[in-house]
Tab-separated table of C-alpha atoms in Angstrom:
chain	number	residue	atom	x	y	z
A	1	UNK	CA	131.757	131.672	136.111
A	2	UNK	CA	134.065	130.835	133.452
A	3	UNK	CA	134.259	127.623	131.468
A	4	UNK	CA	137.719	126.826	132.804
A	5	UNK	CA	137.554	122.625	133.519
A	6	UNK	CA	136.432	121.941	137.169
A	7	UNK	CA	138.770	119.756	138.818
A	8	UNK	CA	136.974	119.352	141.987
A	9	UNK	CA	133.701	120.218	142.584
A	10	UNK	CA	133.224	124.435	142.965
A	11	UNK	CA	130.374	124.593	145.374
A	12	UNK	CA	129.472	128.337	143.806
A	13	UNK	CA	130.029	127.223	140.147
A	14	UNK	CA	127.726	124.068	140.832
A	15	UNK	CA	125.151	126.450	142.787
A	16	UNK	CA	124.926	128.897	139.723
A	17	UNK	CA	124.266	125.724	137.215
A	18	UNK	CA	121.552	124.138	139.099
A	19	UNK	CA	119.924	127.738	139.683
A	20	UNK	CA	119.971	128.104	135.830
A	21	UNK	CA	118.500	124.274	135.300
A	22	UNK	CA	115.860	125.087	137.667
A	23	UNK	CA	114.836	128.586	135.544
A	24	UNK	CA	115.624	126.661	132.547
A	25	UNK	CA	113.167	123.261	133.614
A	26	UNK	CA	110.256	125.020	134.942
A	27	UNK	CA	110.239	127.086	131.322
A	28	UNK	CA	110.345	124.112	129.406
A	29	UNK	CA	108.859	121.188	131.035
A	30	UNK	CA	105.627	121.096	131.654
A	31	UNK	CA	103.289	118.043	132.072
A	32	UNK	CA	100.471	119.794	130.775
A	33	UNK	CA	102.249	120.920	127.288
A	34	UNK	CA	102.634	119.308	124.186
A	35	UNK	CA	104.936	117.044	125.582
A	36	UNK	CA	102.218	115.765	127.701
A	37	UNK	CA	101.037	113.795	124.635
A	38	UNK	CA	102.081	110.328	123.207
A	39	UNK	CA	105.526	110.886	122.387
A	40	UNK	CA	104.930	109.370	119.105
A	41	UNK	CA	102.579	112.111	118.018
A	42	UNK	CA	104.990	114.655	119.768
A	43	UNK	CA	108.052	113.785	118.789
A	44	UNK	CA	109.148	115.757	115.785
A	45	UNK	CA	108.979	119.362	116.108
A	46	UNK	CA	112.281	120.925	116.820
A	47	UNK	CA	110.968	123.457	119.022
A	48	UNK	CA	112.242	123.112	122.666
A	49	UNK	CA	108.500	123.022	124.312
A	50	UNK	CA	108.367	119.476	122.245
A	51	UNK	CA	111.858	118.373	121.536
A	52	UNK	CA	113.566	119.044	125.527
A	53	UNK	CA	112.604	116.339	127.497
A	54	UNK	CA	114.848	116.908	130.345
A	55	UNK	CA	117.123	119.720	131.920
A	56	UNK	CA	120.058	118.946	134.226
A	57	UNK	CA	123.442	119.307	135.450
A	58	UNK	CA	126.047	117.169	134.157
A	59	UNK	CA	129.330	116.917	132.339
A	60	UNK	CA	129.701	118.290	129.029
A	61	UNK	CA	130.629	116.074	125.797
A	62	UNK	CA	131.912	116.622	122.705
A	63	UNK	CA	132.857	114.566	119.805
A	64	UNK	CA	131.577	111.741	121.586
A	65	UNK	CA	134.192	112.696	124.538
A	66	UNK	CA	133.275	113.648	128.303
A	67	UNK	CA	135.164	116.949	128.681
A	68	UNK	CA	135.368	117.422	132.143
A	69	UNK	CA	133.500	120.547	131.713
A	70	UNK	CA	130.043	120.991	133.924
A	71	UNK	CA	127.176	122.503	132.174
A	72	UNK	CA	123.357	122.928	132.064
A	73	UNK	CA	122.086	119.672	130.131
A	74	UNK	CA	119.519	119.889	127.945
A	75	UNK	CA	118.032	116.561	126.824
A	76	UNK	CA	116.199	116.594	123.660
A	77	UNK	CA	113.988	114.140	121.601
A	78	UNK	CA	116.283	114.714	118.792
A	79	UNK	CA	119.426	116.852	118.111
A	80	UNK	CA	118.261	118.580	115.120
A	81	UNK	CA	121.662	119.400	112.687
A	82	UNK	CA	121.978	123.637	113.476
A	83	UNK	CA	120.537	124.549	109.653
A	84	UNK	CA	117.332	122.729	110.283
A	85	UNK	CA	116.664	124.822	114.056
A	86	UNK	CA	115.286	128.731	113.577
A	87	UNK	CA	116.984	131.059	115.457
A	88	UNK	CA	113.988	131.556	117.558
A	89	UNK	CA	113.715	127.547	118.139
A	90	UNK	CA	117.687	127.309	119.069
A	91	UNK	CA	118.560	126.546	122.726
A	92	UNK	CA	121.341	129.049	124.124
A	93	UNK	CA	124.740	128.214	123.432
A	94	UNK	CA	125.396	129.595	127.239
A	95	UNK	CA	123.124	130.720	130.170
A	96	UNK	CA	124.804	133.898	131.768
A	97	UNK	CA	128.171	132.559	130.940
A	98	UNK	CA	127.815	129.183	132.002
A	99	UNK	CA	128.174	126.590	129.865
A	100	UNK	CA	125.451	124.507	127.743
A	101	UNK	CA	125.500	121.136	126.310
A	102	UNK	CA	122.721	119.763	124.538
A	103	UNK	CA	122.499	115.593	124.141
A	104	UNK	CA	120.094	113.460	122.376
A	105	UNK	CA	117.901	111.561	124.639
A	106	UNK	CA	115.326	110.316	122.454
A	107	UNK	CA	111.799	110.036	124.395
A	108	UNK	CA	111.970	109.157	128.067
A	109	UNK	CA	109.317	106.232	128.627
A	110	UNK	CA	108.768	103.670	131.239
A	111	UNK	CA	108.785	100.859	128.431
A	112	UNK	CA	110.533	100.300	125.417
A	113	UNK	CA	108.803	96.997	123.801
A	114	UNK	CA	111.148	94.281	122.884
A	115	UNK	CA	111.003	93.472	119.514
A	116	UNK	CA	112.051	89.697	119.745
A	117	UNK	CA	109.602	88.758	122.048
A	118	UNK	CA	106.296	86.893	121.536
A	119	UNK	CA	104.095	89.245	120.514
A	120	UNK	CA	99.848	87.904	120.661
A	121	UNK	CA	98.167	90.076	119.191
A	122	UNK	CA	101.646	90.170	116.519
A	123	UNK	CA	102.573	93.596	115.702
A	124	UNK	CA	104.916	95.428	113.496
A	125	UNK	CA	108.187	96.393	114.241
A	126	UNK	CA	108.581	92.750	116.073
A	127	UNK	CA	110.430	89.928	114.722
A	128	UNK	CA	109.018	87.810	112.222
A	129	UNK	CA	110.301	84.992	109.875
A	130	UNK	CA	110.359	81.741	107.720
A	131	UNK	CA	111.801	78.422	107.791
A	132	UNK	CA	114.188	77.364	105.756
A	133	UNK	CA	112.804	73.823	104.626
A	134	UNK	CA	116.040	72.062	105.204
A	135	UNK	CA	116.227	73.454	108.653
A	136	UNK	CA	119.652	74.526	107.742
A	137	UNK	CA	119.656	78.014	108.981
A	138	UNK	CA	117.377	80.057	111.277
A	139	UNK	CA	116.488	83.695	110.332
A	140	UNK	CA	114.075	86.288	111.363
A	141	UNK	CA	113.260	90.012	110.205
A	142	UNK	CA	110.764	92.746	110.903
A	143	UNK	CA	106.825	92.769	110.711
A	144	UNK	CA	106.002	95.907	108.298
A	145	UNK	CA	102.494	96.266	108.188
A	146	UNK	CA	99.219	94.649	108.859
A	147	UNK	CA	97.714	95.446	105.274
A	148	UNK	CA	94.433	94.033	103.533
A	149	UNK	CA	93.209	92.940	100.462
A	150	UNK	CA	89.103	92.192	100.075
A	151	UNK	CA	88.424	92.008	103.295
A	152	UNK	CA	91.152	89.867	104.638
A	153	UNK	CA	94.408	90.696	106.767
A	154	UNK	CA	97.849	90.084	105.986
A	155	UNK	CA	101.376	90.987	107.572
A	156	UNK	CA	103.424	92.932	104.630
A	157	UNK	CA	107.419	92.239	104.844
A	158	UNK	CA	110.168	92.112	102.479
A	159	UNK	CA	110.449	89.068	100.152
A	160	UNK	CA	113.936	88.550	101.490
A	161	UNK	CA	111.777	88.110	105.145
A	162	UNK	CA	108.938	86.183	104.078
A	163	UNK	CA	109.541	84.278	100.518
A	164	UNK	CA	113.292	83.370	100.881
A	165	UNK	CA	114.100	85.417	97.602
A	166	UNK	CA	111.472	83.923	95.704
A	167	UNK	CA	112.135	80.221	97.143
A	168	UNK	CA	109.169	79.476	99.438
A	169	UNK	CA	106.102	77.918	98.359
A	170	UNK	CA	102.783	79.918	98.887
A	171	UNK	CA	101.418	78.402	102.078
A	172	UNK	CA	104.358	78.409	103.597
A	173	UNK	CA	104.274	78.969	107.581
A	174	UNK	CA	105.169	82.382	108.639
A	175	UNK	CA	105.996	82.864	112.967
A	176	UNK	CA	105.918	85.277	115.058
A	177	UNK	CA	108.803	85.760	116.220
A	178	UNK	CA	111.027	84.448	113.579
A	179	UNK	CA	112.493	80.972	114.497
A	180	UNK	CA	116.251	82.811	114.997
A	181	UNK	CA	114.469	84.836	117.789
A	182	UNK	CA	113.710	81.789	119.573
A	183	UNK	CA	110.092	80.930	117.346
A	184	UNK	CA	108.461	77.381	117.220
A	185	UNK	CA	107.504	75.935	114.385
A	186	UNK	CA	105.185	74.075	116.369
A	187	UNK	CA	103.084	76.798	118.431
A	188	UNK	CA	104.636	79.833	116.640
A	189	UNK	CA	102.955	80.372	112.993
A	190	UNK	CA	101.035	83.853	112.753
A	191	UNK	CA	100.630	83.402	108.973
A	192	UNK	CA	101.566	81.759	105.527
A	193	UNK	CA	102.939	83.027	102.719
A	194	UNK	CA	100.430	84.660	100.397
A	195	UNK	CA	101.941	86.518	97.164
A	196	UNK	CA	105.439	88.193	96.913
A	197	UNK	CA	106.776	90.481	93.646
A	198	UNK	CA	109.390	88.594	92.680
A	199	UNK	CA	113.549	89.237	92.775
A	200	UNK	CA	115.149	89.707	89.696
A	201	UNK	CA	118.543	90.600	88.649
A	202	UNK	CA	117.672	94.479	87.639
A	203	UNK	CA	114.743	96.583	87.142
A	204	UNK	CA	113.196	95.907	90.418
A	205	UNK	CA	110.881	98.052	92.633
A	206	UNK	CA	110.517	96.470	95.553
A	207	UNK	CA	111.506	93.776	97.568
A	208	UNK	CA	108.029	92.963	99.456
A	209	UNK	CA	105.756	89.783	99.948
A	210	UNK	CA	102.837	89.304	102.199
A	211	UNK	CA	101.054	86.421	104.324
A	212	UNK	CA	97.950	85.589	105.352
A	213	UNK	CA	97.024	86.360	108.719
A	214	UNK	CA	95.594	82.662	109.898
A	215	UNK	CA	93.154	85.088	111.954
A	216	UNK	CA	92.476	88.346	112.118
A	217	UNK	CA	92.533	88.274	115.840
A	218	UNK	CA	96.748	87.220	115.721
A	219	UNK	CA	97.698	90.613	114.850
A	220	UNK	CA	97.464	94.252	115.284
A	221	UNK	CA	97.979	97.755	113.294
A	222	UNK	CA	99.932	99.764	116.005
A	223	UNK	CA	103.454	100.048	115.353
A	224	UNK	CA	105.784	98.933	118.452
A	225	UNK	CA	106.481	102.301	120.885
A	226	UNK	CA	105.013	104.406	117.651
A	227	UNK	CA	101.525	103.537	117.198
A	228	UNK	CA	99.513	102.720	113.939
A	229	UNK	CA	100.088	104.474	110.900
A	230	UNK	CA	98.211	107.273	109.383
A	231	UNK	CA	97.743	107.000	106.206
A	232	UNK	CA	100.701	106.936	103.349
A	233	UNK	CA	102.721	109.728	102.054
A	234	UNK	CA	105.771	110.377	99.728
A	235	UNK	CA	108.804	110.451	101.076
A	236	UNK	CA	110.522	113.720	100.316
A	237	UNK	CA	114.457	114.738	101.073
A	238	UNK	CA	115.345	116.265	104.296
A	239	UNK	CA	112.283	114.412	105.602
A	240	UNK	CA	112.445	113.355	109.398
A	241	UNK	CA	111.125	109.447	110.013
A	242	UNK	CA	111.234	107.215	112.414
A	243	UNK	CA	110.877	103.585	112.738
A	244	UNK	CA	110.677	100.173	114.800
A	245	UNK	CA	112.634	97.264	113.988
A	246	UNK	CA	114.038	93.656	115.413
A	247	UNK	CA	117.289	94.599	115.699
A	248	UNK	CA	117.970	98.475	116.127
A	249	UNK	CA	114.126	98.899	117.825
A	250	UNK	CA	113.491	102.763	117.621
A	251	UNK	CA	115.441	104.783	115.478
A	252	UNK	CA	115.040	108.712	113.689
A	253	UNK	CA	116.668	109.513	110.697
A	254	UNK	CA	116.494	111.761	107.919
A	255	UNK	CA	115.393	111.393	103.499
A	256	UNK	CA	118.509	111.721	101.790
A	257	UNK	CA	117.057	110.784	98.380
A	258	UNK	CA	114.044	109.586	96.876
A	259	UNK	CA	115.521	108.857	93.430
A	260	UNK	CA	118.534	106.173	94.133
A	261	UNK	CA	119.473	103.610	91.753
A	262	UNK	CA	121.502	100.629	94.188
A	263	UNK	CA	122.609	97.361	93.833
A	264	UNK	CA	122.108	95.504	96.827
A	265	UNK	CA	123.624	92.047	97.803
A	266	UNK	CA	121.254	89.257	98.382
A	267	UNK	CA	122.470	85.035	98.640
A	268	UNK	CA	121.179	84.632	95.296
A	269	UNK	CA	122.922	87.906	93.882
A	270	UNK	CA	123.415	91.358	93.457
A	271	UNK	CA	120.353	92.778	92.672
A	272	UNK	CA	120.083	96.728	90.880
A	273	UNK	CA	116.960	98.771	92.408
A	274	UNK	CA	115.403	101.957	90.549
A	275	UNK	CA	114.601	105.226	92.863
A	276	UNK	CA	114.913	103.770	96.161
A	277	UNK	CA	114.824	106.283	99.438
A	278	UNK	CA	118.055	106.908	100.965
A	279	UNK	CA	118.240	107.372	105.069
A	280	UNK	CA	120.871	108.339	107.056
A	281	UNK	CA	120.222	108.191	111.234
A	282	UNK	CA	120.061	111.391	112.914
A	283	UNK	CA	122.592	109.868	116.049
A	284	UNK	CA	125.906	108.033	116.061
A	285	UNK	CA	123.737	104.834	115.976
A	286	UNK	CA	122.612	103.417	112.429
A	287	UNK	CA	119.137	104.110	111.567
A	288	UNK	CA	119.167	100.196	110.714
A	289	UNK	CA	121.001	96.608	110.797
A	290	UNK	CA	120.230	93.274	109.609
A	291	UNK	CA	117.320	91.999	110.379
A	292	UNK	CA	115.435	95.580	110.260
A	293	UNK	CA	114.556	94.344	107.037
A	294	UNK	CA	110.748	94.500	106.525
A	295	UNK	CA	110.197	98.151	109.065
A	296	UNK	CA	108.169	100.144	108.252
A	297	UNK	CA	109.332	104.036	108.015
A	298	UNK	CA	107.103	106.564	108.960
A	299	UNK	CA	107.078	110.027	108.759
A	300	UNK	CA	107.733	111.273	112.586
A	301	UNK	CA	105.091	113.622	113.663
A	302	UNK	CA	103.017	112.699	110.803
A	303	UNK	CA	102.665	108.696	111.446
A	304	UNK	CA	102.137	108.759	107.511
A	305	UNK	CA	104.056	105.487	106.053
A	306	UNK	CA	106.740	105.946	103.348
A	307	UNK	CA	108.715	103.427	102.852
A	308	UNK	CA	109.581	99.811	103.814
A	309	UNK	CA	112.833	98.695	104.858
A	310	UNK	CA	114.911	96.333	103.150
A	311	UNK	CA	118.675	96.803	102.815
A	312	UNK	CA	121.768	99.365	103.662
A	313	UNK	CA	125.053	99.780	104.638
A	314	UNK	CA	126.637	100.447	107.939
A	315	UNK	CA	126.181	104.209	107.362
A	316	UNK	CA	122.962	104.360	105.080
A	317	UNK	CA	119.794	102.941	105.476
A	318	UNK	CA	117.311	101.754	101.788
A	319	UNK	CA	114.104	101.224	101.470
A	320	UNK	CA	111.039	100.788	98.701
A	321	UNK	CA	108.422	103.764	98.255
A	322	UNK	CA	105.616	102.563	100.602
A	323	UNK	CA	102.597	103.495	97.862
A	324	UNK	CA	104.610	101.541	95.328
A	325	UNK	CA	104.400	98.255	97.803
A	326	UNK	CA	101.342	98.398	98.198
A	327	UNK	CA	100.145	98.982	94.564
A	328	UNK	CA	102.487	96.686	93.509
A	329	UNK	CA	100.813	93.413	95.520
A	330	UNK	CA	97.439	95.172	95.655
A	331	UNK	CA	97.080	96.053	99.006
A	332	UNK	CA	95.756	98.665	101.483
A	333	UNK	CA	96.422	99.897	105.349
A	334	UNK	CA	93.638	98.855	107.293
B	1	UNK	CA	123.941	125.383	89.406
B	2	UNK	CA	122.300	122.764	88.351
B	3	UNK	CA	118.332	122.069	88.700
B	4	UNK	CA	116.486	119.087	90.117
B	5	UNK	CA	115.818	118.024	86.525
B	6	UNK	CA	118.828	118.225	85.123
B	7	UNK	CA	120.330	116.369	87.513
B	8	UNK	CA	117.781	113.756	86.957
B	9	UNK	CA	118.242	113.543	83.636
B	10	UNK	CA	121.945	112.951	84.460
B	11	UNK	CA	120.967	109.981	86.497
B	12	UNK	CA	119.041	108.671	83.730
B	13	UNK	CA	121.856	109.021	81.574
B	14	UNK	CA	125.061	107.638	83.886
B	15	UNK	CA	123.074	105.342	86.042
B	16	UNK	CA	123.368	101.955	84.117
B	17	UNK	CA	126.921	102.388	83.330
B	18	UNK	CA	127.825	103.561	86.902
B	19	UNK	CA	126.263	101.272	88.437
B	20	UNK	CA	128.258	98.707	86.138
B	21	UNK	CA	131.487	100.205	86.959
B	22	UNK	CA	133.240	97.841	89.715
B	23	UNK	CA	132.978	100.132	93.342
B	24	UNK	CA	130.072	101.941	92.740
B	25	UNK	CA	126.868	101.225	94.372
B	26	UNK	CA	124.361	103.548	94.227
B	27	UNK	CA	123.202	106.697	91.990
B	28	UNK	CA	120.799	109.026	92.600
B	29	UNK	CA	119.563	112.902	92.908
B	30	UNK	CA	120.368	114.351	96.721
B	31	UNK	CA	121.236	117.894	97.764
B	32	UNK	CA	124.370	119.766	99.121
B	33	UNK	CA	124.612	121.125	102.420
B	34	UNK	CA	123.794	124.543	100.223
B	35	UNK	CA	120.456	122.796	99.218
B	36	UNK	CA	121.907	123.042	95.715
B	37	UNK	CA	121.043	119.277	93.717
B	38	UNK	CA	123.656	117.106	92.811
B	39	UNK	CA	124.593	113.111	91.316
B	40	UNK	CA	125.099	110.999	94.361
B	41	UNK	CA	127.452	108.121	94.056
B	42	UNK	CA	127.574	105.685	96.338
B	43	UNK	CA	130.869	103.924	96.623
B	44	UNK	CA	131.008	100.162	97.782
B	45	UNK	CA	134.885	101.185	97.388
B	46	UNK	CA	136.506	104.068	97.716
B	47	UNK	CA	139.491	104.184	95.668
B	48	UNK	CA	141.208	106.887	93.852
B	49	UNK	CA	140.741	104.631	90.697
B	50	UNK	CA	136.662	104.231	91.215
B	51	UNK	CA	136.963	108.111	92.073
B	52	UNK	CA	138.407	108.834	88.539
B	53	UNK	CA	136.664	106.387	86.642
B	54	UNK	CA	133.228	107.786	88.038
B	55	UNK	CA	134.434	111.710	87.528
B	56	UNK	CA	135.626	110.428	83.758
B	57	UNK	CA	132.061	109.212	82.921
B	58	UNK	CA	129.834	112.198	84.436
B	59	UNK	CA	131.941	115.007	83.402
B	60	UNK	CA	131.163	118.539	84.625
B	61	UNK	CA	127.796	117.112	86.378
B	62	UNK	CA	127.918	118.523	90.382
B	63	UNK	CA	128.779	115.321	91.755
B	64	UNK	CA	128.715	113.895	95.096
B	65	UNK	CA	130.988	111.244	96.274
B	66	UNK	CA	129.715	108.399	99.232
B	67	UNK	CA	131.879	105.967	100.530
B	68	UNK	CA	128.763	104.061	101.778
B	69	UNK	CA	130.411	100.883	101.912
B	70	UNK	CA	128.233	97.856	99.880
B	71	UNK	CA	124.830	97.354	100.179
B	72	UNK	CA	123.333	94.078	101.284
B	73	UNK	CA	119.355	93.056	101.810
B	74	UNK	CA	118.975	93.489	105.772
C-alpha cells in the first residue's frame, strides 16, 4: 500500500484499511473502559483509551483541506498539540504503511442541549438576560453559576449580562432566556438583580453581578452537557478547560496566561483589567463569541471552576479569576 | 532567559504605558513554545509603527507579539 491518491476506489487498498480500523477499534473502544463514563468526567486525558472516540475509514485532511487520500480515521475528544502527547500516548503516524489521519470529534452524544431554549429548572451555560428599560434593544448572555450567599440562591453573570454596566436598578427582572433569545418579560423572569462590582474606567477585577433566584426551585447547579462544578481552582497556563455558553455551546481550550493586563471595549468605554486569564480554543472554532459572556470555565477533567467569561477577540478568549468573583460579591458554589 | 518573576516585574513596569500606547491591548506573562516566559502584547493593531513603539519601550525584555485584534465585553 502506498499513500499515492486513490482515484477510484482500490478494492485491496480499501480491504487493508478497514482490516487495520477493525484491529485498531476493538483495541481502543470499549464500552466498558473509561470512556464508558460521563464524557464530562472523561474527557481530558490525552491518552487514546479516553481521548479516541471513534475509528474509521475515510478521507484524509489537512490544513483544513480533504486530500483525496484514504486513511484509518481516528476520532478523538480533543486533538492535543504534538508537545503536550507522550510518546507512549501518541497514535501512529501510519499502520503498516497505510496512512493515518487523526480529526477532532469532540464527544459523540445523543444530545447536545440548546442553550437558547427555555430552560425550568434554569441552568448555566443557557441564555440569560435583562431588559433594557426603554425597550430599545434586546440582549441576552450566559448563566455562570448558581452561587449562594446565607442561605439563599443566586445566578452569578457578568455585570455587562445582568446590571447593564452598572445601569440597572437592584430589583431589576432577570429571564431566562434572555429577551433576544426569544424571553418574555411577562412569564420569563428567573431572578432580579441583586449586587454587581461595579465598572470603572481602570483598575478593575472583574466584571460580575448576581440575582436573586425568585425560588430556589427555578434553577439548577449542573452545567449544560458538563455537569456541576467541583469545587474552584486557579487557573494555571497550559491548563485544558472547557465550557458551555449561549452562543458557541461547548467549547475546549487552553490557559495562555493568568497575569494579563487588557482593555476591553464596553458601550460606556474602554475599560483596563489587571491579571485576567487568557484562552485560546484548542480547534479552528473560537473558544467564545458574543454573548458567551457570563460562562463559566472549568477545568476539563477536573470540573473545578476558574474563571468566568466576559470578553475576547475573534482569536482569544478573557475571563475574571473565578475565586476572585466570588470573594469579590461574597459568594459561594452551592 | 528570563524567569517568571522577572518577567513579571516587567509587566509591572511597561503595563500602564503599553497599554496607553494607541494598538496595544493587552500585557501580560505567557510562555514560548520552548516553555521559556516572556511579555505578551496583545495588539488591537498590528502595525510596524505599534511594533516599534512597543519594542522601543520594553527594550531587551523577551517579548511576544499578538495581533489579537481588540477586545470587546462578549
Amino acid at each position: 500500500m502506498t499513500n499515492d491518491k486513490l482515484t477510484e476506489t482500490d478494492a485491496s487498498a480499501l480491504a487493508d484499511l478497514y482490516k487495520a480500523k477493525q484491529t485498531w477499534s476493538e483495541r481502543l473502544l470499549k464500552a466498558e473502559g473509561p470512556t464508558s463514563f460521563t464524557a464530562r468526567g472523561a474527557a481530558s486525558a490525552s491518552a487514546p483509551a479516553q481521548n479516541v472516540v471513534g475509528v474509521g475509514v475515510g478521507e484524509k485532511i489537512s490544513g483544513g483541506q480533504l486530500t483525496g487520500v484514504m486513511a484509518v480515521k481516528f476520532f478523538v475528544r480533543v486533538k492535543y498539540p504534538a508537545s503536550q502527547v507522550t510518546k507512549a500516548e501518541a497514535l501512529p503516524a501510519t499502520i503498516d504503511g497505510l496512512p493515518v489521519d487523526v480529526e477532532e470529534a469532540g464527544t459523540f452524544r445523543a444530545f447536545l442541549p440548546n442553550p437558547k431554549a427555555k430552560w425550568r429548572p434554569a441552568q448555566p451555560g443557557s441564555s440569560v438576560g435583562y431588559r433594557e428599560p426603554h425597550d430599545a434593544y434586546r440582549m441576552a448572555g450566559t448563566f455562570g453559576a448558581v452561587v449562594k450567599k446565607l442561605g439563599v440562591l443566586y445566578v452569578l453573570s457578568n455585570n455587562h449580562v445582568l446590571a447593564d454596566e452598572n445601569r440597572l436598578p437592584i430589583g431589576a427582572p432577570i429571564f431566562q432566556p434572555g429577551l433576544l433569545d426569544g424571553g418574555s418579560p411577562s412569564t420569563d423572569g428567573i431572578a432580579t438583580l441583586a449586587a454587581f462590582v461595579p465598572l470603572k474606567p481602570s483598575g478593575n477585577e472583574v466584571d460580575a453581578a448576581i440575582a436573586k433566584a425568585n425560588s430556589a426551585a427555578l434553577v439548577k447547579k449542573d452545567v449544560l452537557y458538563i455537569g456541576p462544578p467541583n469545587g474552584t481552582a486557579t487557573a494555571s497556563i497550559g491548563m485544558i478547560v472547557h465550557k458551555f455558553g449561549r452562543t458557541t455551546s461547548y467549547t475546549v481550550g487552553r490557559v495562555s496566561s493568568v497575569a494579563t493586563d487588557v482593555t476591553v471595549g464596553y458601550e460606556t468605554g474602554n475599560k483596563i483589567f489587571d491579571n485576567q486569564i487568557i484562552i485560546v480554543s484548542l480547534t479552528a472554532t473560537p473558544f467564545s463569541r458574543p454573548g458567551d459572556s457570563g460562562s463559566m470555565i472549568l477545568q476539563r477533567g477536573t470540573r473545578k471552576a476558574v474563571g468566568l467569561l466576559f470578553a475576547g477577540s475573534t482569536t482569544h478568549t478573557i475571563a475574571n479569576h473565578f475565586r476572585v468573583v466570588l470573594r469579590k460579591l461574597g459568594v459561594t458554589l452551592p | 532567559m528570563a524567569s517568571e518573576a522577572a518577567i513579571k516585574k516587567a509587566k509591572q513596569e511597561h503595563s500602564a504605558a503599553l497599554l496607553q500606547t494607541p494598538g496595544v491591548c493587552g500585557v501580560g506573562v505567557e510562555q514560548d513554545k520552548r516553555g521559556q516566559f516572556v511579555l505578551a502584547v496583545h495588539l488591537s493593531k498590528d502595525t510596524d509603527a505599534v511594533r516599534q513603539a512597543v519594542m522601543a519601550r520594553v527594550g531587551s525584555v523577551p517579548l511576544k507579539l499578538i495581533a489579537s485584534g481588540p477586545f470587546r465585553a462578549f
